[in-house]
Structures are given as structure tokens and as C-alpha cells.
Coordinates of C-alpha atoms (C1' of nucleotides) in Angstrom, one line a residue:
Chain X
M1 CA 20.6 -46.0 57.4
N2 CA 22.5 -42.9 56.5
S3 CA 25.0 -40.3 57.7
S4 CA 25.4 -36.7 56.8
L5 CA 28.2 -35.9 54.4
D6 CA 30.8 -33.3 55.1
Y7 CA 32.1 -33.3 51.5
A8 CA 28.8 -32.0 50.3
N9 CA 30.3 -29.6 47.8
E10 CA 31.5 -32.5 45.7
F11 CA 27.9 -33.3 44.6
M12 CA 25.2 -31.4 42.8
P13 CA 21.6 -32.5 42.2
S14 CA 21.0 -33.6 38.6
I15 CA 18.2 -35.3 36.7
Y16 CA 19.0 -37.0 33.5
A17 CA 16.8 -38.0 30.6
A18 CA 17.8 -40.5 28.0
P19 CA 18.5 -39.0 24.5
V20 CA 15.9 -39.2 21.8
F21 CA 18.3 -39.9 18.9
K22 CA 18.8 -43.4 17.9
T23 CA 22.5 -43.7 18.4
L24 CA 23.8 -46.8 20.1
L25 CA 25.3 -45.3 23.1
C26 CA 25.1 -41.8 24.4
A27 CA 25.1 -40.0 27.6
R28 CA 21.9 -38.9 29.1
K29 CA 20.8 -35.3 29.1
E30 CA 20.6 -33.0 32.1
L31 CA 17.1 -31.7 32.9
L32 CA 17.9 -29.2 35.6
S33 CA 19.2 -25.6 35.3
P34 CA 22.0 -24.5 37.6
R35 CA 19.5 -22.4 39.5
Q36 CA 17.2 -25.3 40.0
K37 CA 20.1 -27.5 41.2
A38 CA 21.1 -24.8 43.7
E39 CA 17.5 -24.6 45.0
I40 CA 17.2 -28.3 45.4
K41 CA 20.5 -28.5 47.1
K42 CA 19.6 -25.7 49.5
Y43 CA 16.5 -27.5 50.7
S44 CA 17.7 -31.1 50.7
K45 CA 20.2 -33.1 52.6
L46 CA 23.0 -35.0 51.1
I47 CA 23.1 -38.5 52.6
R48 CA 25.0 -41.7 52.2
I49 CA 23.3 -45.0 52.5
D50 CA 25.1 -48.3 52.9
Q51 CA 24.8 -51.2 50.6
G52 CA 21.9 -53.5 51.1
V53 CA 19.8 -51.1 53.1
V54 CA 16.0 -50.8 52.6
V55 CA 15.4 -47.2 51.9
Y56 CA 11.6 -47.5 52.2
E57 CA 9.0 -50.2 52.0
E58 CA 5.9 -50.6 49.9
G59 CA 2.8 -49.1 51.5
E60 CA 4.9 -46.9 53.8
E61 CA 3.8 -43.3 54.1
A62 CA 5.9 -41.2 51.7
S63 CA 7.9 -38.3 53.2
Y64 CA 11.0 -38.0 50.9
V65 CA 12.1 -38.2 47.3
W66 CA 15.8 -39.0 46.6
N67 CA 17.9 -37.7 43.8
I68 CA 20.7 -40.3 43.3
A69 CA 24.1 -38.8 42.9
R70 CA 26.1 -42.1 43.1
G71 CA 25.4 -45.8 43.5
L72 CA 22.6 -48.1 42.5
I73 CA 19.1 -48.8 43.9
E74 CA 16.6 -51.5 43.1
T75 CA 12.8 -51.3 43.6
Y76 CA 10.9 -54.5 44.0
H77 CA 7.7 -56.1 45.1
L78 CA 7.4 -59.1 47.3
L79 CA 5.0 -61.7 45.9
P80 CA 2.8 -63.9 48.2
Q81 CA 5.0 -67.0 47.8
G82 CA 8.0 -65.1 49.0
T83 CA 9.5 -64.4 45.6
R84 CA 10.8 -61.0 44.6
R85 CA 10.2 -59.1 41.4
I86 CA 12.5 -56.3 40.7
T87 CA 10.6 -53.6 38.8
S88 CA 13.4 -51.1 38.3
F89 CA 17.0 -50.2 38.8
L90 CA 17.8 -46.5 39.6
F91 CA 21.1 -45.0 38.6
P92 CA 22.8 -41.6 39.3
G93 CA 20.5 -38.9 38.0
D94 CA 17.4 -40.8 38.7
L95 CA 14.6 -39.9 41.1
L96 CA 13.7 -42.4 43.7
G97 CA 10.4 -42.5 45.6
L98 CA 7.5 -43.2 43.3
M99 CA 4.4 -42.7 45.4
E100 CA 0.6 -42.9 44.9
N101 CA -1.7 -40.9 47.2
G102 CA 1.1 -40.4 49.6
F103 CA 2.3 -44.0 49.9
Y104 CA 5.3 -45.6 48.3
V105 CA 4.3 -48.1 45.7
S106 CA 7.2 -50.5 46.0
T107 CA 10.1 -51.3 48.2
A108 CA 13.5 -49.7 47.6
R109 CA 16.9 -51.1 48.6
T110 CA 20.5 -50.1 47.9
V111 CA 22.4 -52.4 45.7
Q112 CA 25.6 -50.4 46.0
P113 CA 26.5 -47.7 48.6
V114 CA 24.5 -44.7 47.6
I115 CA 25.0 -41.0 47.9
A116 CA 21.8 -39.1 47.3
F117 CA 20.0 -35.8 47.9
Q118 CA 17.1 -36.5 50.3
I119 CA 14.3 -34.1 49.4
P120 CA 11.2 -33.7 51.6
I121 CA 8.2 -34.2 49.3
Q122 CA 6.7 -31.1 50.8
V123 CA 9.7 -29.1 49.6
L124 CA 9.7 -30.7 46.1
S125 CA 5.9 -29.9 45.8
E126 CA 6.5 -26.3 46.7
L127 CA 9.4 -25.9 44.4
A128 CA 7.4 -27.5 41.6
L129 CA 4.4 -25.3 42.2
S130 CA 6.5 -22.1 42.1
D131 CA 8.8 -23.2 39.3
S132 CA 6.8 -24.4 36.4
Q133 CA 10.1 -25.3 34.5
L134 CA 10.9 -27.7 37.3
S135 CA 7.5 -29.1 37.1
A136 CA 8.0 -29.7 33.4
A137 CA 11.3 -31.4 34.1
L138 CA 9.6 -33.7 36.6
L139 CA 6.9 -34.6 34.0
T140 CA 9.7 -35.3 31.4
K141 CA 11.5 -37.5 33.9
L142 CA 8.3 -39.5 34.6
C143 CA 7.7 -39.9 30.9
Q144 CA 11.2 -41.2 30.7
D145 CA 10.6 -43.7 33.6
L146 CA 7.4 -44.8 31.9
R147 CA 9.2 -45.5 28.7
E148 CA 11.8 -47.4 30.6
A149 CA 9.1 -49.6 32.1
Q150 CA 7.7 -50.3 28.6
R151 CA 11.2 -51.3 27.5
H152 CA 11.3 -53.6 30.5
I153 CA 7.9 -55.1 29.5
I154 CA 9.1 -55.8 26.0
C155 CA 12.3 -57.3 27.3
I156 CA 10.6 -59.8 29.5
S157 CA 7.9 -60.6 27.0
Q158 CA 10.6 -62.4 25.1
K159 CA 10.2 -66.0 25.8
D160 CA 13.7 -67.4 26.0
A161 CA 16.3 -66.5 28.5
A162 CA 19.2 -65.6 26.2
P163 CA 17.3 -62.8 24.4
R164 CA 16.2 -61.3 27.7
L165 CA 19.8 -61.4 29.0
A166 CA 21.2 -60.0 25.8
T167 CA 18.7 -57.2 25.9
F168 CA 19.6 -56.5 29.5
I169 CA 23.3 -56.5 28.8
L170 CA 22.9 -54.1 25.9
W171 CA 20.8 -51.9 28.1
L172 CA 23.5 -51.8 30.7
C173 CA 26.0 -50.9 28.0
T174 CA 23.9 -47.8 27.1
I175 CA 24.0 -46.8 30.8
Y176 CA 27.6 -47.4 31.6
G177 CA 29.1 -46.8 28.2
N178 CA 30.3 -43.4 26.9
D179 CA 28.6 -41.9 23.8
V180 CA 31.3 -42.8 21.3
E181 CA 31.6 -46.5 21.3
P182 CA 30.4 -49.6 23.1
P183 CA 32.4 -50.7 26.1
K184 CA 34.8 -53.6 25.6
E185 CA 34.3 -54.7 29.2
L186 CA 31.2 -54.4 31.4
S187 CA 31.3 -54.6 35.1
L188 CA 28.0 -56.0 36.3
P189 CA 26.8 -54.2 39.4
L190 CA 24.3 -57.1 40.1
A191 CA 24.3 -60.6 41.4
R192 CA 22.8 -63.3 39.2
H193 CA 19.7 -63.6 41.4
Q194 CA 19.1 -59.8 40.9
I195 CA 19.4 -60.1 37.2
A196 CA 17.0 -63.1 37.4
E197 CA 14.5 -61.2 39.5
Y198 CA 14.6 -58.3 37.0
L199 CA 14.2 -60.6 33.9
G200 CA 11.6 -62.8 35.4
L201 CA 13.8 -65.9 35.3
T202 CA 15.6 -68.1 37.8
T203 CA 19.4 -67.7 38.6
E204 CA 20.0 -71.0 36.9
S205 CA 18.4 -69.8 33.7
V206 CA 20.4 -66.7 33.8
S207 CA 23.5 -68.7 34.2
R208 CA 22.6 -71.0 31.3
A209 CA 21.9 -67.9 29.2
F210 CA 25.3 -66.5 30.0
H211 CA 26.7 -69.9 28.9
L212 CA 24.9 -69.6 25.7
L213 CA 26.0 -66.1 24.9
E214 CA 29.5 -67.1 25.8
S215 CA 29.6 -70.3 23.7
S216 CA 28.4 -68.2 20.7
K217 CA 31.4 -65.9 21.3
A218 CA 29.2 -62.8 21.8
I219 CA 30.6 -62.3 25.3
M220 CA 33.1 -63.8 27.7
R221 CA 32.9 -64.2 31.4
R222 CA 36.1 -62.9 33.0
T223 CA 34.7 -63.3 36.5
P224 CA 31.0 -63.6 37.4
R225 CA 30.8 -59.9 37.7
L226 CA 33.0 -58.9 34.8
I227 CA 32.2 -59.7 31.2
S228 CA 33.9 -58.8 27.9
I229 CA 31.8 -57.8 25.0
L230 CA 33.4 -59.7 22.1
D231 CA 30.8 -59.3 19.4
M232 CA 28.3 -56.5 19.7
E233 CA 26.5 -57.5 16.5
K234 CA 26.1 -61.1 17.6
L235 CA 24.8 -59.9 21.0
R236 CA 22.4 -57.7 19.3
S237 CA 21.2 -60.5 17.1
F238 CA 20.1 -62.4 20.2
S239 CA 17.8 -59.6 21.2
T240 CA 14.4 -59.4 19.6
L241 CA 14.5 -55.7 20.2
E242 CA 16.6 -53.6 18.0
V243 CA 18.7 -52.2 20.7
G244 CA 20.4 -48.9 19.7
A245 CA 17.4 -48.1 17.6
G246 CA 13.7 -48.0 18.1
I247 CA 12.6 -48.5 21.7
L248 CA 16.0 -48.9 23.2
S249 CA 17.4 -45.7 21.8
Chain I
M1 CA -9.6 -40.7 11.1
N2 CA -12.1 -38.5 13.0
S3 CA -15.2 -36.3 12.7
S4 CA -16.3 -33.4 14.8
L5 CA -19.1 -34.1 17.2
D6 CA -22.2 -32.0 17.4
Y7 CA -23.3 -33.5 20.6
A8 CA -20.3 -32.1 22.3
N9 CA -22.1 -31.1 25.5
E10 CA -22.6 -34.7 26.4
F11 CA -19.0 -35.1 27.3
M12 CA -16.6 -33.4 29.7
P13 CA -12.8 -34.0 30.0
S14 CA -11.8 -36.1 33.0
I15 CA -8.7 -37.7 34.3
Y16 CA -9.1 -40.6 36.7
A17 CA -6.6 -42.1 39.1
A18 CA -7.0 -45.5 40.6
P19 CA -7.9 -45.5 44.3
V20 CA -5.3 -46.0 47.0
F21 CA -7.3 -48.2 49.2
K22 CA -7.1 -51.9 49.0
T23 CA -10.7 -52.8 48.3
L24 CA -11.3 -55.2 45.5
L25 CA -13.3 -53.1 43.2
C26 CA -13.8 -49.4 43.3
A27 CA -14.3 -46.6 40.9
R28 CA -11.5 -44.4 40.0
K29 CA -11.0 -40.9 41.3
E30 CA -11.4 -37.7 39.3
L31 CA -8.3 -35.5 39.2
L32 CA -9.7 -32.4 37.5
S33 CA -11.6 -29.6 39.0
P34 CA -14.7 -28.3 37.1
R35 CA -12.7 -25.2 36.2
Q36 CA -9.9 -27.2 34.7
K37 CA -12.4 -29.3 32.8
A38 CA -13.9 -26.3 31.3
E39 CA -10.5 -24.9 30.4
I40 CA -9.5 -28.1 28.7
K41 CA -12.8 -28.3 26.9
K42 CA -12.5 -24.8 25.7
Y43 CA -9.1 -25.3 24.0
S44 CA -9.6 -28.9 22.8
K45 CA -11.7 -30.5 20.1
L46 CA -14.1 -33.4 20.8
I47 CA -13.5 -36.1 18.2
R48 CA -14.7 -39.5 17.3
I49 CA -12.3 -42.1 16.0
D50 CA -13.5 -45.3 14.3
Q51 CA -12.5 -48.7 15.5
G52 CA -9.2 -50.1 14.3
V53 CA -7.7 -46.7 13.4
V54 CA -4.1 -45.9 14.1
V55 CA -4.1 -42.7 16.0
Y56 CA -0.4 -42.1 15.8
E57 CA 2.7 -44.1 15.1
E58 CA 5.9 -44.6 17.0
G59 CA 8.5 -42.0 16.2
E60 CA 6.0 -39.6 14.7
E61 CA 6.3 -36.0 15.7
A62 CA 3.9 -35.4 18.6
S63 CA 1.3 -32.7 18.2
Y64 CA -1.7 -33.8 20.3
V65 CA -2.6 -35.5 23.6
W66 CA -6.0 -37.1 23.9
N67 CA -8.2 -37.4 26.9
I68 CA -10.4 -40.5 26.3
A69 CA -14.1 -40.0 27.0
R70 CA -15.4 -43.3 25.7
G71 CA -13.9 -46.4 24.0
L72 CA -10.7 -48.3 24.3
I73 CA -7.2 -47.8 22.8
E74 CA -4.1 -50.0 22.7
T75 CA -0.5 -48.8 22.4
Y76 CA 2.0 -51.2 21.0
H77 CA 5.5 -51.7 19.6
L78 CA 6.2 -53.6 16.4
L79 CA 9.2 -55.9 16.9
P80 CA 11.7 -56.7 14.1
Q81 CA 10.2 -60.1 13.4
G82 CA 6.8 -58.6 12.8
T83 CA 5.3 -59.5 16.1
R84 CA 3.4 -57.0 18.2
R85 CA 3.8 -56.3 21.8
I86 CA 0.9 -54.4 23.4
T87 CA 2.3 -52.2 26.2
S88 CA -0.9 -50.7 27.5
F89 CA -4.7 -50.3 27.2
L90 CA -6.2 -46.9 27.7
F91 CA -9.7 -46.5 29.1
P92 CA -12.1 -43.5 29.5
G93 CA -10.4 -41.0 31.8
D94 CA -6.9 -41.9 30.5
L95 CA -4.5 -39.7 28.8
L96 CA -3.1 -40.9 25.4
G97 CA 0.0 -39.6 23.7
L98 CA 3.1 -40.5 25.8
M99 CA 6.0 -38.7 24.1
E100 CA 9.7 -38.2 24.6
N101 CA 11.5 -35.2 23.3
G102 CA 8.5 -34.4 21.1
F103 CA 8.0 -37.8 19.5
Y104 CA 5.5 -40.5 20.3
V105 CA 7.1 -43.5 21.9
S106 CA 4.7 -46.1 20.7
T107 CA 1.9 -46.7 18.2
A108 CA -1.7 -46.1 19.3
R109 CA -4.7 -47.8 17.7
T110 CA -8.4 -47.8 18.6
V111 CA -9.8 -51.1 19.8
Q112 CA -13.3 -49.8 20.1
P113 CA -14.8 -46.6 18.6
V114 CA -13.4 -43.8 20.6
I115 CA -14.7 -40.4 21.6
A116 CA -11.9 -38.2 22.9
F117 CA -10.8 -34.6 23.6
Q118 CA -7.9 -33.8 21.3
I119 CA -5.7 -31.4 23.0
P120 CA -2.8 -29.7 21.2
I121 CA 0.3 -30.3 23.3
Q122 CA 1.1 -26.6 23.0
V123 CA -2.2 -25.9 24.8
L124 CA -1.7 -28.5 27.4
S125 CA 1.8 -27.2 28.1
E126 CA 0.5 -23.6 28.5
L127 CA -2.3 -24.7 30.7
A128 CA 0.0 -26.7 32.9
L129 CA 2.5 -23.9 33.2
S130 CA -0.1 -21.4 34.3
D131 CA -2.1 -23.8 36.4
S132 CA 0.2 -25.6 38.9
Q133 CA -2.7 -27.7 40.1
L134 CA -3.2 -29.1 36.7
S135 CA 0.5 -29.7 36.5
A136 CA 0.2 -31.7 39.7
A137 CA -2.7 -33.6 38.3
L138 CA -0.7 -34.6 35.3
L139 CA 2.2 -35.7 37.6
T140 CA -0.3 -37.8 39.6
K141 CA -1.6 -39.4 36.4
L142 CA 1.9 -40.3 35.2
C143 CA 2.7 -41.9 38.5
Q144 CA -0.5 -43.8 38.1
D145 CA 0.5 -45.0 34.6
L146 CA 4.0 -45.9 35.9
R147 CA 2.4 -48.1 38.6
E148 CA 0.2 -49.6 36.0
A149 CA 3.2 -50.5 34.0
Q150 CA 4.8 -52.1 37.0
R151 CA 1.7 -54.2 37.5
H152 CA 1.9 -55.3 33.9
I153 CA 5.6 -56.2 34.5
I154 CA 4.7 -58.4 37.5
C155 CA 1.8 -59.9 35.6
I156 CA 3.9 -61.1 32.7
S157 CA 6.8 -62.2 34.9
Q158 CA 4.6 -65.0 36.0
K159 CA 5.8 -68.0 34.0
D160 CA 2.5 -69.9 33.2
A161 CA -0.3 -68.7 31.1
A162 CA -3.1 -69.4 33.5
P163 CA -1.8 -67.0 36.2
R164 CA -1.2 -64.3 33.7
L165 CA -4.7 -64.6 32.3
A166 CA -6.3 -64.8 35.7
T167 CA -4.4 -61.7 36.8
F168 CA -5.6 -60.0 33.6
I169 CA -9.2 -60.9 34.1
L170 CA -9.1 -59.7 37.7
W171 CA -7.7 -56.5 36.5
L172 CA -10.4 -56.1 33.9
C173 CA -12.9 -56.7 36.7
T174 CA -11.5 -53.8 38.7
I175 CA -11.9 -51.6 35.6
Y176 CA -15.4 -52.5 34.5
G177 CA -16.8 -53.5 37.8
N178 CA -18.6 -51.1 40.1
D179 CA -17.1 -50.4 43.6
V180 CA -19.5 -52.6 45.5
E181 CA -19.1 -56.1 44.2
P182 CA -17.3 -58.1 41.5
P183 CA -19.2 -58.4 38.2
K184 CA -20.9 -61.8 37.6
E185 CA -20.3 -61.4 33.9
L186 CA -17.5 -59.8 32.1
S187 CA -17.6 -58.7 28.5
L188 CA -14.2 -58.9 27.0
P189 CA -13.4 -55.9 24.8
L190 CA -10.4 -57.7 23.3
A191 CA -9.8 -60.5 20.8
R192 CA -7.7 -63.4 21.9
H193 CA -4.7 -62.2 20.0
Q194 CA -4.8 -58.9 21.7
I195 CA -4.9 -60.5 25.1
A196 CA -2.0 -62.7 24.0
E197 CA 0.0 -59.7 22.8
Y198 CA -0.5 -58.0 26.1
L199 CA 0.3 -61.0 28.2
G200 CA 3.4 -62.0 26.1
L201 CA 1.8 -65.3 25.0
T202 CA 0.4 -66.8 21.9
T203 CA -3.4 -67.0 21.1
E204 CA -3.2 -70.7 21.5
S205 CA -1.8 -70.4 25.0
V206 CA -4.4 -67.9 25.9
S207 CA -7.1 -70.3 24.7
R208 CA -5.6 -73.1 26.7
A209 CA -5.4 -70.9 29.7
F210 CA -9.1 -70.1 29.3
H211 CA -9.8 -73.8 29.1
L212 CA -7.9 -74.4 32.3
L213 CA -9.7 -71.7 34.2
E214 CA -13.0 -73.0 32.9
S215 CA -12.3 -76.6 33.8
S216 CA -11.5 -75.6 37.3
K217 CA -14.9 -73.8 37.4
A218 CA -13.4 -70.4 38.1
I219 CA -15.0 -69.0 35.0
M220 CA -17.2 -70.0 32.2
R221 CA -17.0 -69.0 28.5
R222 CA -20.5 -68.0 27.3
T223 CA -19.1 -66.8 24.0
P224 CA -15.5 -66.0 23.2
R225 CA -16.1 -62.4 24.2
L226 CA -18.3 -63.0 27.2
I227 CA -17.3 -64.9 30.3
S228 CA -19.0 -65.6 33.6
I229 CA -17.1 -65.3 36.8
L230 CA -18.1 -68.4 38.8
D231 CA -15.6 -68.4 41.6
M232 CA -13.7 -65.2 42.4
E233 CA -11.6 -66.8 45.1
K234 CA -10.5 -69.6 42.8
L235 CA -9.7 -67.2 40.1
R236 CA -7.7 -65.2 42.6
S237 CA -5.8 -68.3 43.7
F238 CA -4.5 -68.7 40.2
S239 CA -2.9 -65.3 40.2
T240 CA 0.5 -65.0 42.0
L241 CA -0.4 -61.4 42.7
E242 CA -2.8 -60.7 45.5
V243 CA -5.3 -58.9 43.4
G244 CA -7.6 -56.7 45.3
A245 CA -4.7 -56.1 47.7
G246 CA -1.1 -55.1 47.4
I247 CA -0.1 -54.0 44.0
L248 CA -3.4 -54.6 42.3
S249 CA -5.4 -52.4 44.7
Chain Q
dC1 C1' -27.1 -68.6 3.9
dG2 C1' -22.3 -68.5 3.0
dA3 C1' -17.7 -66.8 3.5
dA4 C1' -14.1 -65.0 6.1
dC5 C1' -12.3 -64.6 10.3
dT6 C1' -11.7 -66.0 15.1
dA7 C1' -11.2 -69.5 18.5
dT8 C1' -10.2 -74.1 20.0
dT9 C1' -7.9 -78.4 20.3
dG10 C1' -4.1 -81.8 19.3
dA11 C1' 0.7 -83.5 18.7
dC12 C1' 5.6 -82.6 19.1
dA13 C1' 9.9 -80.3 20.0
dG14 C1' 12.3 -77.0 22.7
dT15 C1' 13.2 -74.5 26.9
dC16 C1' 12.4 -73.2 31.6
dG17 C1' 11.7 -74.3 36.6
dT18 C1' 12.9 -77.4 40.2
dC19 C1' 15.9 -80.2 42.9
dA20 C1' 20.5 -81.5 43.8
dA21 C1' 25.3 -81.2 43.8
dA22 C1' 29.7 -79.5 42.7
dG23 C1' 32.8 -75.7 41.8
dA24 C1' 34.4 -70.5 42.4
dA25 C1' 34.9 -66.3 44.7
dG26 C1' 35.3 -63.3 48.5
dG27 C1' 35.8 -62.2 53.3
dT28 C1' 37.4 -63.1 58.1
dG29 C1' 40.4 -64.2 61.6
dG30 C1' 44.4 -66.4 63.1
Chain R
dC1 C1' 49.6 -64.2 54.0
dC2 C1' 47.0 -68.2 54.2
dA3 C1' 43.3 -71.5 55.6
dC4 C1' 38.6 -71.8 56.2
dC5 C1' 34.0 -70.8 55.8
dT6 C1' 30.2 -68.7 53.7
dT7 C1' 28.0 -67.2 49.7
dC8 C1' 27.4 -67.1 44.9
dT9 C1' 27.6 -69.4 40.5
dT10 C1' 27.6 -73.1 37.5
dT11 C1' 26.1 -77.5 35.7
dG12 C1' 23.2 -81.8 35.3
dA13 C1' 18.8 -84.5 35.1
dC14 C1' 13.9 -84.5 34.8
dG15 C1' 9.1 -83.1 34.5
dA16 C1' 6.0 -79.5 32.9
dC17 C1' 4.5 -76.0 30.0
dT18 C1' 4.8 -73.0 26.0
dG19 C1' 5.5 -72.1 21.0
dT20 C1' 4.8 -74.0 16.5
dC21 C1' 2.3 -76.2 13.0
dA22 C1' -1.9 -78.0 11.5
dA23 C1' -6.6 -79.1 11.5
dT24 C1' -11.3 -78.5 13.2
dA25 C1' -15.1 -75.9 15.3
dG26 C1' -17.5 -71.8 16.1
dT27 C1' -18.9 -66.7 15.2
dT28 C1' -19.9 -62.8 12.8
dC29 C1' -21.2 -60.0 9.1
dG30 C1' -22.5 -59.2 4.6

DNA sequence: CGAACTATTGACAGTCGTCAAAGAAGGTGG
DNA sequence: CCACCTTCTTTGACGACTGTCAATAGTTCG
């Protein structure tokens, strides 16, 4: 699934946390000190994982945690009827490998080619035990992830498809945008079915929701994977959540 | 909102984690050592909070964390249109007070009268920094909460009301049941509107879902707050999730 | 016992999931 | 570089279920 990287010096471990202030778009904050980065780098292996590869499966015994440097990962659960529910997307700066009692709680799969630091959990435990600042950083990151999950819950508790999709697009803007102004164009890293599996809808509904947002001139589909944001305010008005304030800050 | 308790010796701090094994019902596991319990007890205050009291509000500066000893708490977000979305319920053994950058991320309110240890975050931070085992316990608890949130996500990503309600009831069974067998009767600590706000439905839909589960003889409503579990298998068949296995273990 | 609140049930409009088919996009090999 | 094939996306029609509004029944507490 992976290959060692010879251009290892290009990357450094980093863990980001979203900002607390309620500006619309802003970069996430680094949680690690240079010393901690060096420590993690020393004891971990920088690997590349191809697109579409299952990194680990639900219920598997956990042996690593990954710090994503580049790329995109989805975690999901397979439901009895064979449907998939995506529970989270992980971006550069995120930590992959949520476990419980030593077993991974969901399945993880690369959506884009990924470059990541592969950290043996043993190593991370020891580092955390000896470095209480690192331990605090991990706690902060987990709080962050928990809040992210709550945002997800509120997003999909909206009944209609358009508000869910609008909320999702606005969220992507906060991730891929810079901290000055909203992006005019947004390149979607996901296929329709992945958006649907994240939003608790079908691909058809997602498609219809795109149509609705487009016909209201909030966005425009350049290609299925590239959209233009025409009217941020209108897009925001679709979402029940006050994106850029409150929970989606 | 609270009063000091003179019968303080009756309670001890405790943090539970759900079990890893996939049995249907089993008690949760204690994460704290007796020494850690004593430490926390020493530096915290045992308080009682009446029913229906707002413990803290979203965006408020965070000064305490609570370890619930008895009672039930809901955390929620108020959406712009005035609707409420309950993001979690907290039971005895849970930690209340999720914060981000020093501010609470949601509003917390007691659903039942609560007895809890009120721990200044300053104290908890210091204890965690000096006791790496405690720090690890907190990490474990947060992983637990994160998994709980994922379970919630999967629950409300089910389209129909009956599966959501069935999943919810089965979940309550795992919390209030003993670890030997499913409870025959279940006393609901929540009003219909609270169930609805948690499941992303309306009270009417919850009511109709109860009717459906009842007419299929899976459950029976004794009173609005007390139901009999007639057929566990049938109840389980409503839920898309394999409760008692997989994600709801 | 009565009043206020909670829960239930009914009718109707709107939206989603399903099934089906057509249209676009991207990748491969000649 | 182009034709072809596969995969992804979009659109349409229809049945089912939820939200809304409204009215009735049941519970609980003073």
C-alpha cells in the first residue's frame, strides 16, 4: 500500500486545529512545537499511499497512527445492507487512526494519493507520556475532531438536500480557502457518491441539490468536480447553520 | 444553579468507557484508579444541579469541567430559526464541558437533577500534566465520545423515523441495561421533543414511529415515558445498524 | 379536581429514495 | 490524436414518508 519516500525532508509533521474566532475563512493553527515535530519525525516513517487504498479496516488491531501531510482520506462504516456511511474526511494536518481498546473503530481509505507520517502507537504513547505538552496537543486535537463530528451531526440533521449540500460546500471553503476571502472557485476532491455518503443522501439527491443551488445562482458547475461560488450570501442563506459564525467558525 | 452537598462521601469521581467486546449489553469500564479518584475528589466540589438548569452556554468562557455522578445532561446548539439540535446526552461517568480554545462549544442543560464533581479546568490541566496516566484516561474518554458521535451520525443518517427510533431505544437499553440480559421495561428519561431533537425529527414523527414499533409488536407503550420491550429481535430488525455488534457494541 | 402541558392522530403538500435511461467526462490503446 | 469504452453524473417519473398545521386525547402537578 505504500512506498518509502526519499524526498523526506520536504515534509514535517504538523497537527492543525481550527481557529476559535468567528471569521468566515481562516487557516488552521499549528499545535506542535518544532521540537515535537522533530521528535515525531525521528520515530515515524514518511510513506506514500496510492489513491483508493484501504489504510485499515474497522475492527482491525491498531498498530499505527498517521499524521497526514498531503492528500485526503475518508473513514466510513459499512452498514448491513451494503451501504456505506462516511463519518469523516481527513485533511493535511489531521490525525488518522481513531481506536478504541486497541482496535480501529472505522475503515479508512485514501480518496487522493496521500503522503503521511506513519507513527507506531507505541511510539506516540511513549512520546505523549514523557511530553505532557504533546499530550495536551493530542487532547486539543481530539476536542477539535469531536466538535467536527457535532458539526457533521447538525449538518445532516437538516431535512432537505440543498441545505446539507450548501453547508458542506461552505465547510469545504473554510478548509481550502485562505484566511482573507472566500474562494471564487472550488475544486471538489470528492465524487458525488462520496458527498452523498457523507451527507446521508443518494447521489441523485446530491445532483438535484447542485441543480437547485445552481438555478438560484449561488454556484455554477464548471465541470462536475469544479464549481464557481457566485453568491456567498445566497449559498449561506440555504444553510440552516450560520456558517462563518457559531458552530462552523 | 447548585448547592454544596453534605453527603459528599456517598459519591466518588468515575469515568466510564464503553466496552470493546461485542456483547449486546454490558456495563461500562472504569478508567480511573482509586488514587486518581481521590485526587480529583480533593480538588473538586460535589454539587447538585436542579432539573432544567442551563449549566453553561455555547461561547461562554470555560472555567469548569464536570464529572457526572448521577442524573442526565443534554448538550445542544440553537439554530438560527430557533430550533434546537441536541448533539449529545451525558450520563453518570461522563465528562461534561467540551471546550475549544477556552470556550464551551455547545450549551449544556440538565434533563434530570444532577449530582456532579465540578472540577476547575486549571486543576484538571495540572493533574493531567503531572499524571500521564490520567492524561491517557482523558484521551481514551475523548476517543469514546468521538465514537459515540459517529454512532449518532450513523443513526440519523437513516432516512426513516422508525429505524432512528429503534436504534435510539436499543442504545438506551445498552446504557440502562445490566450486562446479562436486555431490560424488559425501559423508563425513558426524555420527553418526545428531546428524542426528536436528538434524532433530527419532529415530535409528531417520533410519535408515529412509536406507533409503528408498537403495531409491529416490537415494543409497547405503558405510559409515554415507560415502554416494554416485547421483541428485541424485531426491534433490532428495524435498525439499519447491527446494534449489539459492530458500531453499537 | 382542574389547568397546563405533553403526546397522539389525521390530512395535505413537499421532498427524498428508487428505478430507469440518457448524457458527460476521463482513460486506454491503436 | 482520435475512437471507444467505462465510469460518473444528470434528469425524469412515481411511490413513500416526513414536516406542517390543526385538533383531540392523555398526563401530571398544583
